[in-house]
């Protein structure tokens, strides 16, 4: 069953086509069509500063697929709370989860009007499962949990997915506090899936690309070190190989060579 937000029609009126937006630029880098000329222009400029930026988007997307397959398959998770889902492309969370387990329930949360406007047209559910959409900001934790409880059973394990979203929370303590509060509301056996761009001395072009974005785009981004990203998993049991470049988290290929690192790091952890 699919539940389309009533706000999806109203959301179209809030879309700004004169300002670049991260969700649409990400969609452009992934080869999607839900973007505008202003997004493509800024996306190309960022790619000039950092030619490998498109690989970040792809690595993050592929990490999502591997994470959801692992959780729905080996871990038996049947409930997913995906906050900051971004624009739908191929192999969205519900598609991957319900391919493994058709009865899976997924709640998407995003406050981007472009995402909401496309939700009804691009996202569907299996008859056995449920897929719903919430128009909420990551910071509105109480509202998210209250509304998500209409679809998810919080007495049973839930996979909380936060891919490339806490980067929009500038204050470190607030960002870590948001993740803690969300995980505190979930029962033992739940999992956290999180990714975040990182700043490191050997990746200076990433810093330049983020600085360019913060000057020209919305919303603003805050980079963190790999150590700061690992802090989001405090108190949880990290799955191997820990917090690593997204394309190095249990890659599908059979070669013994590790893929080249991208500055998008991610990990998965289980709540004891």
PDB file of C-alpha atoms in Angstrom:
ATOM      1  CA  UNK A   1       0.000   0.000   0.000  1.00  0.00           C
ATOM      2  CA  UNK A   2       1.241   3.472  -0.871  1.00  0.00           C
ATOM      3  CA  UNK A   3       0.117   6.604   0.967  1.00  0.00           C
ATOM      4  CA  UNK A   4       0.769   9.857  -0.912  1.00  0.00           C
ATOM      5  CA  UNK A   5       1.131  13.023   1.171  1.00  0.00           C
ATOM      6  CA  UNK A   6      -1.664  15.522   0.729  1.00  0.00           C
ATOM      7  CA  UNK A   7       1.083  18.152   0.674  1.00  0.00           C
ATOM      8  CA  UNK A   8       2.476  16.891  -2.638  1.00  0.00           C
ATOM      9  CA  UNK A   9       0.292  19.208  -4.747  1.00  0.00           C
ATOM     10  CA  UNK A  10       0.921  22.187  -2.507  1.00  0.00           C
ATOM     11  CA  UNK A  11       4.636  21.377  -2.528  1.00  0.00           C
ATOM     12  CA  UNK A  12       4.899  22.190  -6.231  1.00  0.00           C
ATOM     13  CA  UNK A  13       4.101  25.811  -5.417  1.00  0.00           C
ATOM     14  CA  UNK A  14       7.135  25.960  -3.094  1.00  0.00           C
ATOM     15  CA  UNK A  15       9.663  24.784  -5.676  1.00  0.00           C
ATOM     16  CA  UNK A  16      12.247  27.429  -6.534  1.00  0.00           C
ATOM     17  CA  UNK A  17      13.628  26.974 -10.037  1.00  0.00           C
ATOM     18  CA  UNK A  18      15.844  30.063  -9.796  1.00  0.00           C
ATOM     19  CA  UNK A  19      18.013  28.674  -6.971  1.00  0.00           C
ATOM     20  CA  UNK A  20      20.169  25.528  -7.059  1.00  0.00           C
ATOM     21  CA  UNK A  21      19.269  22.851  -4.552  1.00  0.00           C
ATOM     22  CA  UNK A  22      21.306  19.900  -3.282  1.00  0.00           C
ATOM     23  CA  UNK A  23      18.654  17.226  -3.881  1.00  0.00           C
ATOM     24  CA  UNK A  24      18.286  18.243  -7.515  1.00  0.00           C
ATOM     25  CA  UNK A  25      22.045  18.555  -8.093  1.00  0.00           C
ATOM     26  CA  UNK A  26      22.490  15.095  -6.561  1.00  0.00           C
ATOM     27  CA  UNK A  27      19.789  13.856  -8.924  1.00  0.00           C
ATOM     28  CA  UNK A  28      21.674  15.423 -11.852  1.00  0.00           C
ATOM     29  CA  UNK A  29      24.938  13.728 -10.872  1.00  0.00           C
ATOM     30  CA  UNK A  30      23.094  10.406 -10.698  1.00  0.00           C
ATOM     31  CA  UNK A  31      21.785  10.883 -14.227  1.00  0.00           C
ATOM     32  CA  UNK A  32      18.235  11.768 -13.199  1.00  0.00           C
ATOM     33  CA  UNK A  33      15.889  14.188 -14.915  1.00  0.00           C
ATOM     34  CA  UNK A  34      14.338  15.918 -11.908  1.00  0.00           C
ATOM     35  CA  UNK A  35      16.549  18.998 -11.983  1.00  0.00           C
ATOM     36  CA  UNK A  36      16.676  22.434 -13.571  1.00  0.00           C
ATOM     37  CA  UNK A  37      19.171  24.454 -15.571  1.00  0.00           C
ATOM     38  CA  UNK A  38      20.354  26.281 -12.461  1.00  0.00           C
ATOM     39  CA  UNK A  39      21.076  22.934 -10.760  1.00  0.00           C
ATOM     40  CA  UNK A  40      22.982  21.597 -13.754  1.00  0.00           C
ATOM     41  CA  UNK A  41      25.024  24.788 -14.035  1.00  0.00           C
ATOM     42  CA  UNK A  42      26.127  24.709 -10.408  1.00  0.00           C
ATOM     43  CA  UNK A  43      26.582  20.941 -10.553  1.00  0.00           C
ATOM     44  CA  UNK A  44      28.952  21.351 -13.485  1.00  0.00           C
ATOM     45  CA  UNK A  45      30.874  24.089 -11.699  1.00  0.00           C
ATOM     46  CA  UNK A  46      31.287  21.897  -8.626  1.00  0.00           C
ATOM     47  CA  UNK A  47      32.415  19.050 -10.860  1.00  0.00           C
ATOM     48  CA  UNK A  48      35.090  21.322 -12.326  1.00  0.00           C
ATOM     49  CA  UNK A  49      36.398  21.964  -8.805  1.00  0.00           C
ATOM     50  CA  UNK A  50      36.185  18.296  -7.924  1.00  0.00           C
ATOM     51  CA  UNK A  51      35.864  16.023 -10.992  1.00  0.00           C
ATOM     52  CA  UNK A  52      35.151  12.971  -8.844  1.00  0.00           C
ATOM     53  CA  UNK A  53      32.065  14.419  -7.147  1.00  0.00           C
ATOM     54  CA  UNK A  54      29.705  12.314  -9.264  1.00  0.00           C
ATOM     55  CA  UNK A  55      31.385   9.214  -7.865  1.00  0.00           C
ATOM     56  CA  UNK A  56      30.330  10.343  -4.376  1.00  0.00           C
ATOM     57  CA  UNK A  57      26.681  10.368  -5.364  1.00  0.00           C
ATOM     58  CA  UNK A  58      26.985   6.962  -6.985  1.00  0.00           C
ATOM     59  CA  UNK A  59      28.921   5.486  -4.037  1.00  0.00           C
ATOM     60  CA  UNK A  60      26.296   6.754  -1.599  1.00  0.00           C
ATOM     61  CA  UNK A  61      23.460   5.328  -3.699  1.00  0.00           C
ATOM     62  CA  UNK A  62      25.120   1.949  -4.062  1.00  0.00           C
ATOM     63  CA  UNK A  63      25.869   1.920  -0.330  1.00  0.00           C
ATOM     64  CA  UNK A  64      22.154   2.391   0.298  1.00  0.00           C
ATOM     65  CA  UNK A  65      21.325  -0.623  -1.844  1.00  0.00           C
ATOM     66  CA  UNK A  66      23.878  -2.884  -0.165  1.00  0.00           C
ATOM     67  CA  UNK A  67      22.839  -1.685   3.301  1.00  0.00           C
ATOM     68  CA  UNK A  68      19.126  -2.299   2.744  1.00  0.00           C
ATOM     69  CA  UNK A  69      19.725  -5.690   1.143  1.00  0.00           C
ATOM     70  CA  UNK A  70      21.866  -6.712   4.106  1.00  0.00           C
ATOM     71  CA  UNK A  71      19.365  -5.472   6.680  1.00  0.00           C
ATOM     72  CA  UNK A  72      16.295  -6.963   4.978  1.00  0.00           C
ATOM     73  CA  UNK A  73      18.099 -10.186   4.137  1.00  0.00           C
ATOM     74  CA  UNK A  74      20.669 -11.245   6.728  1.00  0.00           C
ATOM     75  CA  UNK A  75      19.265  -9.155   9.600  1.00  0.00           C
ATOM     76  CA  UNK A  76      15.562  -9.758   8.951  1.00  0.00           C
ATOM     77  CA  UNK A  77      14.619  -6.079   9.288  1.00  0.00           C
ATOM     78  CA  UNK A  78      11.138  -5.343   7.945  1.00  0.00           C
ATOM     79  CA  UNK A  79      10.763  -1.660   8.915  1.00  0.00           C
ATOM     80  CA  UNK A  80      12.722   1.288   7.518  1.00  0.00           C
ATOM     81  CA  UNK A  81      12.632   4.957   8.500  1.00  0.00           C
ATOM     82  CA  UNK A  82      14.458   6.875   5.748  1.00  0.00           C
ATOM     83  CA  UNK A  83      14.954  10.535   6.696  1.00  0.00           C
ATOM     84  CA  UNK A  84      16.264  12.951   4.080  1.00  0.00           C
ATOM     85  CA  UNK A  85      15.455  10.517   1.320  1.00  0.00           C
ATOM     86  CA  UNK A  86      16.136  12.939  -1.533  1.00  0.00           C
ATOM     87  CA  UNK A  87      14.715  12.688  -5.019  1.00  0.00           C
ATOM     88  CA  UNK A  88      13.618   9.210  -6.101  1.00  0.00           C
ATOM     89  CA  UNK A  89      15.891   7.462  -8.594  1.00  0.00           C
ATOM     90  CA  UNK A  90      16.451   3.753  -9.242  1.00  0.00           C
ATOM     91  CA  UNK A  91      16.534   1.251  -6.386  1.00  0.00           C
ATOM     92  CA  UNK A  92      14.963   3.382  -3.695  1.00  0.00           C
ATOM     93  CA  UNK A  93      14.816   2.025  -0.149  1.00  0.00           C
ATOM     94  CA  UNK A  94      11.341   0.530  -0.515  1.00  0.00           C
ATOM     95  CA  UNK A  95      12.184  -1.107  -3.831  1.00  0.00           C
ATOM     96  CA  UNK A  96      15.292  -2.816  -2.469  1.00  0.00           C
ATOM     97  CA  UNK A  97      13.656  -3.843   0.818  1.00  0.00           C
ATOM     98  CA  UNK A  98      10.443  -5.126  -0.741  1.00  0.00           C
ATOM     99  CA  UNK A  99      12.383  -7.012  -3.392  1.00  0.00           C
ATOM    100  CA  UNK A 100      13.913  -9.004  -0.532  1.00  0.00           C
ATOM    101  CA  UNK A 101      10.845  -9.016   1.729  1.00  0.00           C
ATOM    102  CA  UNK A 102       7.574  -7.839   0.086  1.00  0.00           C
ATOM    103  CA  UNK A 103       5.933  -7.191   3.463  1.00  0.00           C
ATOM    104  CA  UNK A 104       8.464  -4.503   4.407  1.00  0.00           C
ATOM    105  CA  UNK A 105       7.156  -1.138   5.617  1.00  0.00           C
ATOM    106  CA  UNK A 106       8.985   2.067   4.713  1.00  0.00           C
ATOM    107  CA  UNK A 107       8.453   5.625   5.887  1.00  0.00           C
ATOM    108  CA  UNK A 108      10.210   8.344   3.893  1.00  0.00           C
ATOM    109  CA  UNK A 109      10.778  11.749   5.472  1.00  0.00           C
ATOM    110  CA  UNK A 110      11.826  14.885   3.603  1.00  0.00           C
ATOM    111  CA  UNK A 111      10.888  18.556   3.619  1.00  0.00           C
ATOM    112  CA  UNK A 112      12.138  19.338   0.117  1.00  0.00           C
ATOM    113  CA  UNK A 113       9.120  20.386  -1.988  1.00  0.00           C
ATOM    114  CA  UNK A 114      10.642  18.838  -5.110  1.00  0.00           C
ATOM    115  CA  UNK A 115      10.888  15.469  -3.366  1.00  0.00           C
ATOM    116  CA  UNK A 116       7.301  15.646  -2.149  1.00  0.00           C
ATOM    117  CA  UNK A 117       6.013  16.747  -5.526  1.00  0.00           C
ATOM    118  CA  UNK A 118       7.506  13.641  -7.143  1.00  0.00           C
ATOM    119  CA  UNK A 119       6.645  11.165  -4.401  1.00  0.00           C
ATOM    120  CA  UNK A 120       3.273  10.143  -5.773  1.00  0.00           C
ATOM    121  CA  UNK A 121       4.447   9.713  -9.330  1.00  0.00           C
ATOM    122  CA  UNK A 122       7.693   7.851  -8.714  1.00  0.00           C
ATOM    123  CA  UNK A 123       7.320   5.815  -5.532  1.00  0.00           C
ATOM    124  CA  UNK A 124       4.993   2.852  -5.146  1.00  0.00           C
ATOM    125  CA  UNK A 125       4.712  -0.124  -2.842  1.00  0.00           C
ATOM    126  CA  UNK A 126       4.088  -3.841  -3.054  1.00  0.00           C
ATOM    127  CA  UNK A 127       0.523  -4.864  -2.166  1.00  0.00           C
ATOM    128  CA  UNK A 128       1.862  -6.740   0.864  1.00  0.00           C
ATOM    129  CA  UNK A 129       3.992  -3.870   2.183  1.00  0.00           C
ATOM    130  CA  UNK A 130       3.502  -0.223   3.047  1.00  0.00           C
ATOM    131  CA  UNK A 131       5.225   2.940   1.856  1.00  0.00           C
ATOM    132  CA  UNK A 132       4.369   6.333   3.303  1.00  0.00           C
ATOM    133  CA  UNK A 133       5.819   9.844   3.049  1.00  0.00           C
ATOM    134  CA  UNK A 134       6.139  12.587   5.641  1.00  0.00           C
ATOM    135  CA  UNK A 135       6.738  16.284   4.969  1.00  0.00           C
ATOM    136  CA  UNK A 136       8.953  16.983   7.982  1.00  0.00           C
ATOM    137  CA  UNK A 137      12.340  18.440   8.854  1.00  0.00           C
ATOM    138  CA  UNK A 138      15.000  16.224  10.432  1.00  0.00           C
ATOM    139  CA  UNK A 139      14.938  18.429  13.547  1.00  0.00           C
ATOM    140  CA  UNK A 140      11.234  17.801  14.198  1.00  0.00           C
ATOM    141  CA  UNK A 141      11.941  14.510  15.923  1.00  0.00           C
ATOM    142  CA  UNK A 142       8.743  14.252  17.966  1.00  0.00           C
ATOM    143  CA  UNK A 143       6.561  14.876  14.907  1.00  0.00           C
ATOM    144  CA  UNK A 144       8.509  12.365  12.812  1.00  0.00           C
ATOM    145  CA  UNK A 145       8.191   9.645  15.430  1.00  0.00           C
ATOM    146  CA  UNK A 146       4.522  10.328  16.090  1.00  0.00           C
ATOM    147  CA  UNK A 147       3.574  10.267  12.410  1.00  0.00           C
ATOM    148  CA  UNK A 148       5.852   7.343  11.535  1.00  0.00           C
ATOM    149  CA  UNK A 149       4.191   5.291  14.289  1.00  0.00           C
ATOM    150  CA  UNK A 150       1.080   5.147  12.122  1.00  0.00           C
ATOM    151  CA  UNK A 151       3.017   2.872   9.779  1.00  0.00           C
ATOM    152  CA  UNK A 152       5.867   1.422  11.839  1.00  0.00           C
ATOM    153  CA  UNK A 153       5.668  -0.652  15.016  1.00  0.00           C
ATOM    154  CA  UNK A 154       8.277   0.837  17.346  1.00  0.00           C
ATOM    155  CA  UNK A 155       8.212  -2.254  19.549  1.00  0.00           C
ATOM    156  CA  UNK A 156       9.958  -4.120  16.715  1.00  0.00           C
ATOM    157  CA  UNK A 157      13.374  -3.366  15.150  1.00  0.00           C
ATOM    158  CA  UNK A 158      13.594  -0.470  12.702  1.00  0.00           C
ATOM    159  CA  UNK A 159      16.397   0.539  10.365  1.00  0.00           C
ATOM    160  CA  UNK A 160      16.993   4.284  10.649  1.00  0.00           C
ATOM    161  CA  UNK A 161      18.541   5.590   7.427  1.00  0.00           C
ATOM    162  CA  UNK A 162      20.296   8.972   7.443  1.00  0.00           C
ATOM    163  CA  UNK A 163      22.247   9.244   4.200  1.00  0.00           C
ATOM    164  CA  UNK A 164      23.875  12.600   3.564  1.00  0.00           C
ATOM    165  CA  UNK A 165      21.376  14.466   5.736  1.00  0.00           C
ATOM    166  CA  UNK A 166      23.070  15.362   9.050  1.00  0.00           C
ATOM    167  CA  UNK A 167      25.562  17.322   6.950  1.00  0.00           C
ATOM    168  CA  UNK A 168      22.857  20.014   6.912  1.00  0.00           C
ATOM    169  CA  UNK A 169      23.024  20.430  10.706  1.00  0.00           C
ATOM    170  CA  UNK A 170      25.884  22.825  11.417  1.00  0.00           C
ATOM    171  CA  UNK A 171      26.262  22.419  15.169  1.00  0.00           C
ATOM    172  CA  UNK A 172      28.061  19.196  16.113  1.00  0.00           C
ATOM    173  CA  UNK A 173      26.245  18.658  19.395  1.00  0.00           C
ATOM    174  CA  UNK A 174      22.859  19.265  17.810  1.00  0.00           C
ATOM    175  CA  UNK A 175      23.648  16.859  14.971  1.00  0.00           C
ATOM    176  CA  UNK A 176      24.813  14.094  17.296  1.00  0.00           C
ATOM    177  CA  UNK A 177      21.907  14.780  19.634  1.00  0.00           C
ATOM    178  CA  UNK A 178      19.390  14.326  16.818  1.00  0.00           C
ATOM    179  CA  UNK A 179      20.784  10.913  15.954  1.00  0.00           C
ATOM    180  CA  UNK A 180      20.853   9.858  19.610  1.00  0.00           C
ATOM    181  CA  UNK A 181      17.243  10.898  20.189  1.00  0.00           C
ATOM    182  CA  UNK A 182      16.052   9.009  17.125  1.00  0.00           C
ATOM    183  CA  UNK A 183      17.933   5.854  18.091  1.00  0.00           C
ATOM    184  CA  UNK A 184      16.762   6.144  21.702  1.00  0.00           C
ATOM    185  CA  UNK A 185      13.184   5.854  20.435  1.00  0.00           C
ATOM    186  CA  UNK A 186      13.924   2.560  18.660  1.00  0.00           C
ATOM    187  CA  UNK A 187      14.067  -0.874  20.313  1.00  0.00           C
ATOM    188  CA  UNK A 188      16.994  -3.252  20.668  1.00  0.00           C
ATOM    189  CA  UNK A 189      17.900  -4.866  17.356  1.00  0.00           C
ATOM    190  CA  UNK A 190      17.311  -1.665  15.416  1.00  0.00           C
ATOM    191  CA  UNK A 191      20.062  -0.418  13.099  1.00  0.00           C
ATOM    192  CA  UNK A 192      21.508   2.944  12.125  1.00  0.00           C
ATOM    193  CA  UNK A 193      22.654   3.512   8.531  1.00  0.00           C
ATOM    194  CA  UNK A 194      24.447   6.829   8.132  1.00  0.00           C
ATOM    195  CA  UNK A 195      26.649   8.501   5.534  1.00  0.00           C
ATOM    196  CA  UNK A 196      28.373  11.871   5.537  1.00  0.00           C
ATOM    197  CA  UNK A 197      30.915  13.724   3.405  1.00  0.00           C
ATOM    198  CA  UNK A 198      34.238  14.078   5.186  1.00  0.00           C
ATOM    199  CA  UNK A 199      37.059  16.573   5.304  1.00  0.00           C
ATOM    200  CA  UNK A 200      40.602  15.247   5.300  1.00  0.00           C
ATOM    201  CA  UNK A 201      43.987  16.846   4.532  1.00  0.00           C
ATOM    202  CA  UNK A 202      44.498  14.548   1.548  1.00  0.00           C
ATOM    203  CA  UNK A 203      41.176  15.606  -0.038  1.00  0.00           C
ATOM    204  CA  UNK A 204      41.437  19.420  -0.321  1.00  0.00           C
ATOM    205  CA  UNK A 205      39.349  19.638  -3.500  1.00  0.00           C
ATOM    206  CA  UNK A 206      36.333  18.407  -1.534  1.00  0.00           C
ATOM    207  CA  UNK A 207      36.638  21.393   0.800  1.00  0.00           C
ATOM    208  CA  UNK A 208      36.780  23.712  -2.213  1.00  0.00           C
ATOM    209  CA  UNK A 209      33.658  22.142  -3.707  1.00  0.00           C
ATOM    210  CA  UNK A 210      31.733  22.469  -0.430  1.00  0.00           C
ATOM    211  CA  UNK A 211      32.869  26.094  -0.030  1.00  0.00           C
ATOM    212  CA  UNK A 212      31.628  26.843  -3.550  1.00  0.00           C
ATOM    213  CA  UNK A 213      28.299  25.205  -2.789  1.00  0.00           C
ATOM    214  CA  UNK A 214      27.846  27.121   0.461  1.00  0.00           C
ATOM    215  CA  UNK A 215      28.431  30.358  -1.433  1.00  0.00           C
ATOM    216  CA  UNK A 216      25.960  29.623  -4.224  1.00  0.00           C
ATOM    217  CA  UNK A 217      23.477  26.953  -3.088  1.00  0.00           C
ATOM    218  CA  UNK A 218      20.983  25.960  -0.416  1.00  0.00           C
ATOM    219  CA  UNK A 219      20.879  24.495   2.127  1.00  0.00           C
ATOM    220  CA  UNK A 220      24.382  24.991   3.523  1.00  0.00           C
ATOM    221  CA  UNK A 221      26.660  22.025   4.189  1.00  0.00           C
ATOM    222  CA  UNK A 222      28.888  21.216   7.166  1.00  0.00           C
ATOM    223  CA  UNK A 223      31.724  18.768   6.647  1.00  0.00           C
ATOM    224  CA  UNK A 224      33.109  16.618   9.438  1.00  0.00           C
ATOM    225  CA  UNK A 225      36.204  14.513   9.936  1.00  0.00           C
ATOM    226  CA  UNK A 226      35.925  10.711   9.711  1.00  0.00           C
ATOM    227  CA  UNK A 227      36.356  10.621  13.510  1.00  0.00           C
ATOM    228  CA  UNK A 228      33.415  12.988  13.994  1.00  0.00           C
ATOM    229  CA  UNK A 229      31.275  10.868  11.668  1.00  0.00           C
ATOM    230  CA  UNK A 230      32.156   7.760  13.693  1.00  0.00           C
ATOM    231  CA  UNK A 231      30.825   9.550  16.806  1.00  0.00           C
ATOM    232  CA  UNK A 232      27.298   9.223  15.409  1.00  0.00           C
ATOM    233  CA  UNK A 233      27.545   5.497  16.147  1.00  0.00           C
ATOM    234  CA  UNK A 234      28.552   5.881  19.805  1.00  0.00           C
ATOM    235  CA  UNK A 235      26.808   3.311  22.009  1.00  0.00           C
ATOM    236  CA  UNK A 236      25.974   1.066  19.052  1.00  0.00           C
ATOM    237  CA  UNK A 237      27.658  -2.070  17.744  1.00  0.00           C
ATOM    238  CA  UNK A 238      29.364  -1.175  14.468  1.00  0.00           C
ATOM    239  CA  UNK A 239      29.198  -3.781  11.746  1.00  0.00           C
ATOM    240  CA  UNK A 240      32.383  -4.609   9.885  1.00  0.00           C
ATOM    241  CA  UNK A 241      34.233  -2.900   8.279  1.00  0.00           C
ATOM    242  CA  UNK A 242      33.210   0.084  10.416  1.00  0.00           C
ATOM    243  CA  UNK A 243      32.924   3.651   9.117  1.00  0.00           C
ATOM    244  CA  UNK A 244      34.667   3.703   5.748  1.00  0.00           C
ATOM    245  CA  UNK A 245      34.405   5.200   2.281  1.00  0.00           C
ATOM    246  CA  UNK A 246      30.921   4.218   1.104  1.00  0.00           C
ATOM    247  CA  UNK A 247      32.249   2.300  -1.878  1.00  0.00           C
ATOM    248  CA  UNK A 248      34.412   0.228   0.476  1.00  0.00           C
ATOM    249  CA  UNK A 249      31.538  -0.920   2.696  1.00  0.00           C
ATOM    250  CA  UNK A 250      31.182  -4.571   1.690  1.00  0.00           C
ATOM    251  CA  UNK A 251      31.485  -3.946  -2.073  1.00  0.00           C
ATOM    252  CA  UNK A 252      29.719  -6.363  -4.390  1.00  0.00           C
ATOM    253  CA  UNK A 253      32.639  -6.982  -6.733  1.00  0.00           C
ATOM    254  CA  UNK A 254      34.864 -10.014  -6.380  1.00  0.00           C
ATOM    255  CA  UNK A 255      38.242  -8.391  -7.074  1.00  0.00           C
ATOM    256  CA  UNK A 256      40.715  -8.301  -4.204  1.00  0.00           C
ATOM    257  CA  UNK A 257      41.552  -4.645  -4.881  1.00  0.00           C
ATOM    258  CA  UNK A 258      39.750  -2.022  -2.822  1.00  0.00           C
ATOM    259  CA  UNK A 259      38.003   0.710  -4.810  1.00  0.00           C
ATOM    260  CA  UNK A 260      39.528   4.176  -4.660  1.00  0.00           C
ATOM    261  CA  UNK A 261      38.297   6.107  -1.634  1.00  0.00           C
ATOM    262  CA  UNK A 262      35.647   8.788  -2.020  1.00  0.00           C
ATOM    263  CA  UNK A 263      35.049  11.424   0.651  1.00  0.00           C
ATOM    264  CA  UNK A 264      31.575  10.062   1.360  1.00  0.00           C
ATOM    265  CA  UNK A 265      31.934   7.814   4.414  1.00  0.00           C
ATOM    266  CA  UNK A 266      29.284   5.555   5.871  1.00  0.00           C
ATOM    267  CA  UNK A 267      28.596   2.753   8.281  1.00  0.00           C
ATOM    268  CA  UNK A 268      25.938   0.542   9.808  1.00  0.00           C
ATOM    269  CA  UNK A 269      25.513  -0.259  13.492  1.00  0.00           C
ATOM    270  CA  UNK A 270      23.111  -2.323  15.590  1.00  0.00           C
ATOM    271  CA  UNK A 271      21.464  -1.130  18.780  1.00  0.00           C
ATOM    272  CA  UNK A 272      22.240  -3.627  21.577  1.00  0.00           C
TER     273      UNK A 272
END
